[in-house]
PDB file of C-alpha atoms in Angstrom:
ATOM      1  CA  MET A  12     -16.705  23.448 -61.522  1.00 49.00           C
ATOM      2  CA  ASP A  13     -12.964  23.094 -61.248  1.00 67.00           C
ATOM      3  CA  ASP A  14     -11.400  22.862 -57.742  1.00 69.00           C
ATOM      4  CA  ALA A  15      -8.960  25.715 -58.457  1.00 73.00           C
ATOM      5  CA  VAL A  16     -11.859  28.020 -59.370  1.00 75.00           C
ATOM      6  CA  GLU A  17     -13.762  27.031 -56.221  1.00 75.00           C
ATOM      7  CA  ALA A  18     -10.643  27.547 -54.080  1.00 75.00           C
ATOM      8  CA  ARG A  19     -10.117  31.024 -55.584  1.00 76.00           C
ATOM      9  CA  LYS A  20     -13.763  31.944 -54.938  1.00 81.00           C
ATOM     10  CA  LEU A  21     -13.406  30.856 -51.316  1.00 82.00           C
ATOM     11  CA  LEU A  22     -10.135  32.781 -50.897  1.00 85.00           C
ATOM     12  CA  ASP A  23     -11.744  35.898 -52.387  1.00 85.00           C
ATOM     13  CA  LYS A  24     -14.570  35.556 -49.879  1.00 84.00           C
ATOM     14  CA  LEU A  25     -12.114  35.159 -46.978  1.00 85.00           C
ATOM     15  CA  GLN A  26     -10.148  38.192 -48.139  1.00 88.00           C
ATOM     16  CA  SER A  27     -13.226  40.392 -48.515  1.00 87.00           C
ATOM     17  CA  GLY A  28     -13.833  40.942 -44.798  1.00 88.00           C
ATOM     18  CA  THR A  29     -12.223  43.443 -42.457  1.00 91.00           C
ATOM     19  CA  LEU A  30     -13.301  42.384 -38.945  1.00 94.00           C
ATOM     20  CA  CYS A  31     -12.916  39.158 -36.997  1.00 96.00           C
ATOM     21  CA  THR A  32     -13.100  37.934 -33.436  1.00 98.00           C
ATOM     22  CA  ILE A  33      -9.794  36.732 -32.014  1.00 98.00           C
ATOM     23  CA  SER A  34      -9.489  34.690 -28.837  1.00 98.00           C
ATOM     24  CA  SER A  35      -6.375  34.326 -26.740  1.00 98.00           C
ATOM     25  CA  VAL A  36      -5.605  32.896 -23.305  1.00 98.00           C
ATOM     26  CA  ASN A  37      -4.536  35.008 -20.347  1.00 98.00           C
ATOM     27  CA  ALA A  38      -2.017  34.183 -17.594  1.00 97.00           C
ATOM     28  CA  GLU A  39      -4.810  32.502 -15.566  1.00 97.00           C
ATOM     29  CA  ASN A  40      -5.592  30.204 -18.554  1.00 97.00           C
ATOM     30  CA  LYS A  41      -8.912  31.970 -19.137  1.00 97.00           C
ATOM     31  CA  PRO A  42     -10.069  32.869 -22.654  1.00 97.00           C
ATOM     32  CA  GLU A  43     -10.362  36.493 -23.750  1.00 98.00           C
ATOM     33  CA  SER A  44     -11.888  37.594 -27.059  1.00 98.00           C
ATOM     34  CA  ALA A  45     -11.789  40.847 -28.998  1.00 97.00           C
ATOM     35  CA  LEU A  46     -13.041  42.251 -32.264  1.00 97.00           C
ATOM     36  CA  VAL A  47     -10.099  43.314 -34.459  1.00 96.00           C
ATOM     37  CA  GLY A  48      -9.407  44.449 -37.984  1.00 94.00           C
ATOM     38  CA  TYR A  49      -7.748  41.830 -40.154  1.00 96.00           C
ATOM     39  CA  ALA A  50      -6.461  41.105 -43.616  1.00 96.00           C
ATOM     40  CA  MET A  51      -5.875  37.665 -45.104  1.00 95.00           C
ATOM     41  CA  THR A  52      -2.921  36.912 -47.363  1.00 95.00           C
ATOM     42  CA  ASP A  53      -2.958  34.605 -50.385  1.00 93.00           C
ATOM     43  CA  ASN A  54      -1.240  32.027 -48.108  1.00 93.00           C
ATOM     44  CA  LEU A  55      -4.233  32.072 -45.703  1.00 94.00           C
ATOM     45  CA  GLU A  56      -2.225  33.923 -43.072  1.00 96.00           C
ATOM     46  CA  ILE A  57      -4.028  36.611 -41.108  1.00 97.00           C
ATOM     47  CA  VAL A  58      -2.525  40.001 -40.258  1.00 97.00           C
ATOM     48  CA  ILE A  59      -3.940  41.944 -37.306  1.00 97.00           C
ATOM     49  CA  GLU A  60      -2.917  45.170 -35.622  1.00 95.00           C
ATOM     50  CA  THR A  61      -3.302  46.009 -31.944  1.00 94.00           C
ATOM     51  CA  LEU A  62      -1.877  48.354 -29.354  1.00 92.00           C
ATOM     52  CA  LYS A  63       0.879  47.229 -27.006  1.00 92.00           C
ATOM     53  CA  THR A  64      -1.340  48.182 -24.058  1.00 93.00           C
ATOM     54  CA  THR A  65      -4.086  45.641 -24.816  1.00 96.00           C
ATOM     55  CA  ARG A  66      -4.837  42.350 -23.105  1.00 97.00           C
ATOM     56  CA  LYS A  67      -4.577  40.518 -26.427  1.00 98.00           C
ATOM     57  CA  TYR A  68      -1.035  41.842 -26.940  1.00 97.00           C
ATOM     58  CA  ARG A  69       0.045  40.532 -23.510  1.00 97.00           C
ATOM     59  CA  ASN A  70      -1.740  37.214 -24.054  1.00 98.00           C
ATOM     60  CA  ILE A  71      -0.457  36.558 -27.578  1.00 98.00           C
ATOM     61  CA  THR A  72       3.152  37.474 -26.838  1.00 98.00           C
ATOM     62  CA  ALA A  73       3.135  35.038 -23.909  1.00 98.00           C
ATOM     63  CA  ARG A  74       0.964  32.324 -25.519  1.00 98.00           C
ATOM     64  CA  PRO A  75       0.944  32.636 -29.326  1.00 98.00           C
ATOM     65  CA  HIS A  76      -1.797  30.092 -30.060  1.00 98.00           C
ATOM     66  CA  VAL A  77      -5.037  31.876 -31.002  1.00 98.00           C
ATOM     67  CA  SER A  78      -8.424  31.130 -32.470  1.00 98.00           C
ATOM     68  CA  ILE A  79     -10.356  33.381 -34.813  1.00 97.00           C
ATOM     69  CA  VAL A  80     -13.908  33.463 -36.125  1.00 97.00           C
ATOM     70  CA  LEU A  81     -14.870  35.286 -39.309  1.00 95.00           C
ATOM     71  CA  TYR A  82     -18.502  35.831 -40.269  1.00 93.00           C
ATOM     72  CA  LEU A  83     -18.456  35.905 -44.049  1.00 90.00           C
ATOM     73  CA  GLY A  84     -22.089  36.788 -44.706  1.00 86.00           C
ATOM     74  CA  ASP A  85     -24.506  34.566 -46.594  1.00 84.00           C
ATOM     75  CA  GLU A  86     -24.698  32.272 -43.556  1.00 91.00           C
ATOM     76  CA  SER A  87     -21.058  31.238 -43.845  1.00 92.00           C
ATOM     77  CA  THR A  88     -18.263  31.319 -41.273  1.00 94.00           C
ATOM     78  CA  LEU A  89     -14.622  30.445 -40.901  1.00 94.00           C
ATOM     79  CA  GLN A  90     -13.199  29.001 -37.701  1.00 96.00           C
ATOM     80  CA  TYR A  91      -9.426  29.411 -37.699  1.00 96.00           C
ATOM     81  CA  GLU A  92      -6.742  28.265 -35.274  1.00 97.00           C
ATOM     82  CA  GLY A  93      -3.177  29.387 -35.659  1.00 98.00           C
ATOM     83  CA  GLU A  94       0.059  30.602 -34.204  1.00 98.00           C
ATOM     84  CA  ALA A  95       0.921  34.297 -34.040  1.00 98.00           C
ATOM     85  CA  ARG A  96       4.203  36.127 -34.247  1.00 98.00           C
ATOM     86  CA  ILE A  97       5.048  39.812 -34.234  1.00 98.00           C
ATOM     87  CA  LEU A  98       5.932  41.264 -37.631  1.00 96.00           C
ATOM     88  CA  ASP A  99       9.293  42.967 -37.764  1.00 93.00           C
ATOM     89  CA  ASP A 100       9.851  46.354 -39.381  1.00 88.00           C
ATOM     90  CA  SER A 101      11.138  44.807 -42.603  1.00 93.00           C
ATOM     91  CA  GLU A 102       7.812  43.067 -43.332  1.00 95.00           C
ATOM     92  CA  VAL A 103       6.259  46.168 -44.873  1.00 93.00           C
ATOM     93  CA  GLU A 104       4.434  44.198 -47.571  1.00 96.00           C
ATOM     94  CA  LEU A 105       2.365  42.352 -44.957  1.00 96.00           C
ATOM     95  CA  LYS A 106       1.543  45.616 -43.167  1.00 94.00           C
ATOM     96  CA  ASN A 107       0.468  47.081 -46.499  1.00 94.00           C
ATOM     97  CA  ILE A 108      -1.874  44.126 -47.048  1.00 95.00           C
ATOM     98  CA  TYR A 109      -3.444  45.013 -43.701  1.00 95.00           C
ATOM     99  CA  PHE A 110      -3.727  48.722 -44.563  1.00 94.00           C
ATOM    100  CA  SER A 111      -5.272  47.934 -47.958  1.00 93.00           C
ATOM    101  CA  ARG A 112      -8.209  46.335 -46.104  1.00 92.00           C
ATOM    102  CA  ASN A 113      -8.138  48.602 -43.018  1.00 91.00           C
ATOM    103  CA  PRO A 114      -6.917  52.076 -44.028  1.00 89.00           C
ATOM    104  CA  GLU A 115      -8.117  53.606 -40.752  1.00 84.00           C
ATOM    105  CA  GLY A 116      -5.323  51.665 -39.013  1.00 79.00           C
ATOM    106  CA  LYS A 117      -2.776  54.097 -40.460  1.00 78.00           C
ATOM    107  CA  LYS A 118      -3.641  56.610 -37.724  1.00 71.00           C
ATOM    108  CA  TRP A 119      -1.966  54.341 -35.152  1.00 69.00           C
ATOM    109  CA  GLU A 120       1.141  53.710 -37.241  1.00 69.00           C
ATOM    110  CA  ALA A 121       2.815  57.030 -36.411  1.00 66.00           C
ATOM    111  CA  SER A 122       2.187  56.618 -32.682  1.00 69.00           C
ATOM    112  CA  GLY A 123       4.635  53.747 -32.348  1.00 71.00           C
ATOM    113  CA  SER A 124       2.280  52.057 -29.882  1.00 78.00           C
ATOM    114  CA  GLU A 125       0.858  49.578 -32.374  1.00 89.00           C
ATOM    115  CA  VAL A 126       2.092  46.123 -33.209  1.00 94.00           C
ATOM    116  CA  PHE A 127       1.246  43.788 -36.068  1.00 96.00           C
ATOM    117  CA  PHE A 128       0.837  40.047 -35.711  1.00 98.00           C
ATOM    118  CA  LEU A 129       1.010  37.498 -38.500  1.00 98.00           C
ATOM    119  CA  ILE A 130      -1.057  34.423 -37.732  1.00 98.00           C
ATOM    120  CA  THR A 131      -0.179  31.209 -39.546  1.00 97.00           C
ATOM    121  CA  PRO A 132      -3.014  28.696 -39.885  1.00 96.00           C
ATOM    122  CA  LYS A 133      -2.873  25.313 -38.163  1.00 97.00           C
ATOM    123  CA  TRP A 134      -6.543  24.331 -38.621  1.00 96.00           C
ATOM    124  CA  MET A 135      -9.553  25.855 -40.400  1.00 94.00           C
ATOM    125  CA  ARG A 136     -13.197  24.969 -40.868  1.00 94.00           C
ATOM    126  CA  TYR A 137     -15.320  26.766 -43.442  1.00 93.00           C
ATOM    127  CA  SER A 138     -19.072  26.300 -43.001  1.00 94.00           C
ATOM    128  CA  ASN A 139     -21.734  27.455 -45.430  1.00 92.00           C
ATOM    129  CA  PHE A 140     -25.167  26.996 -43.878  1.00 92.00           C
ATOM    130  CA  ALA A 141     -26.977  28.510 -46.893  1.00 91.00           C
ATOM    131  CA  LYS A 142     -26.209  25.479 -49.071  1.00 88.00           C
ATOM    132  CA  GLU A 143     -28.315  22.356 -48.970  1.00 90.00           C
ATOM    133  CA  PRO A 144     -26.797  20.130 -47.824  1.00 93.00           C
ATOM    134  CA  ARG A 145     -24.634  22.292 -45.597  1.00 92.00           C
ATOM    135  CA  GLU A 146     -21.107  22.740 -46.951  1.00 91.00           C
ATOM    136  CA  ILE A 147     -18.297  22.100 -44.472  1.00 93.00           C
ATOM    137  CA  LEU A 148     -14.644  22.114 -45.473  1.00 91.00           C
ATOM    138  CA  GLU A 149     -11.946  21.336 -42.931  1.00 92.00           C
ATOM    139  CA  PHE A 150      -8.212  21.909 -43.371  1.00 91.00           C
ATOM    140  CA  ASN A 151      -5.174  20.911 -41.293  1.00 94.00           C
ATOM    141  CA  PHE A 152      -1.820  22.551 -41.906  1.00 92.00           C
TER     142      PHE A 152
END
């Protein structure tokens, strides 16, 4: 099968989920993890939403390097490391990508207490343990 077709199938799989685990580092250099809603763009960026009162918000604004794990079903996972930045109000298209996957997030939008992060990939490893032999694809950006 053609590489472009395989790449599109993988991207579709990555974009099909709605929840991931994100890990950040606190002021004491200790890891903290949380389950969050996410959406993945066609550029392999991840959009998340959180409240400004959360630990992850404090951690990411101070130390923007994060790691993420997505369970994709069928015994496959994605490990993802990247750098986060806060979306500004003009980046409505990216927020809409998030809401298309996580419509329940709209309830926080009116409160003004939420913030969106765009995470740009630096490293990814896709693992499919259902294939024999195991399929592992690693990417550096």
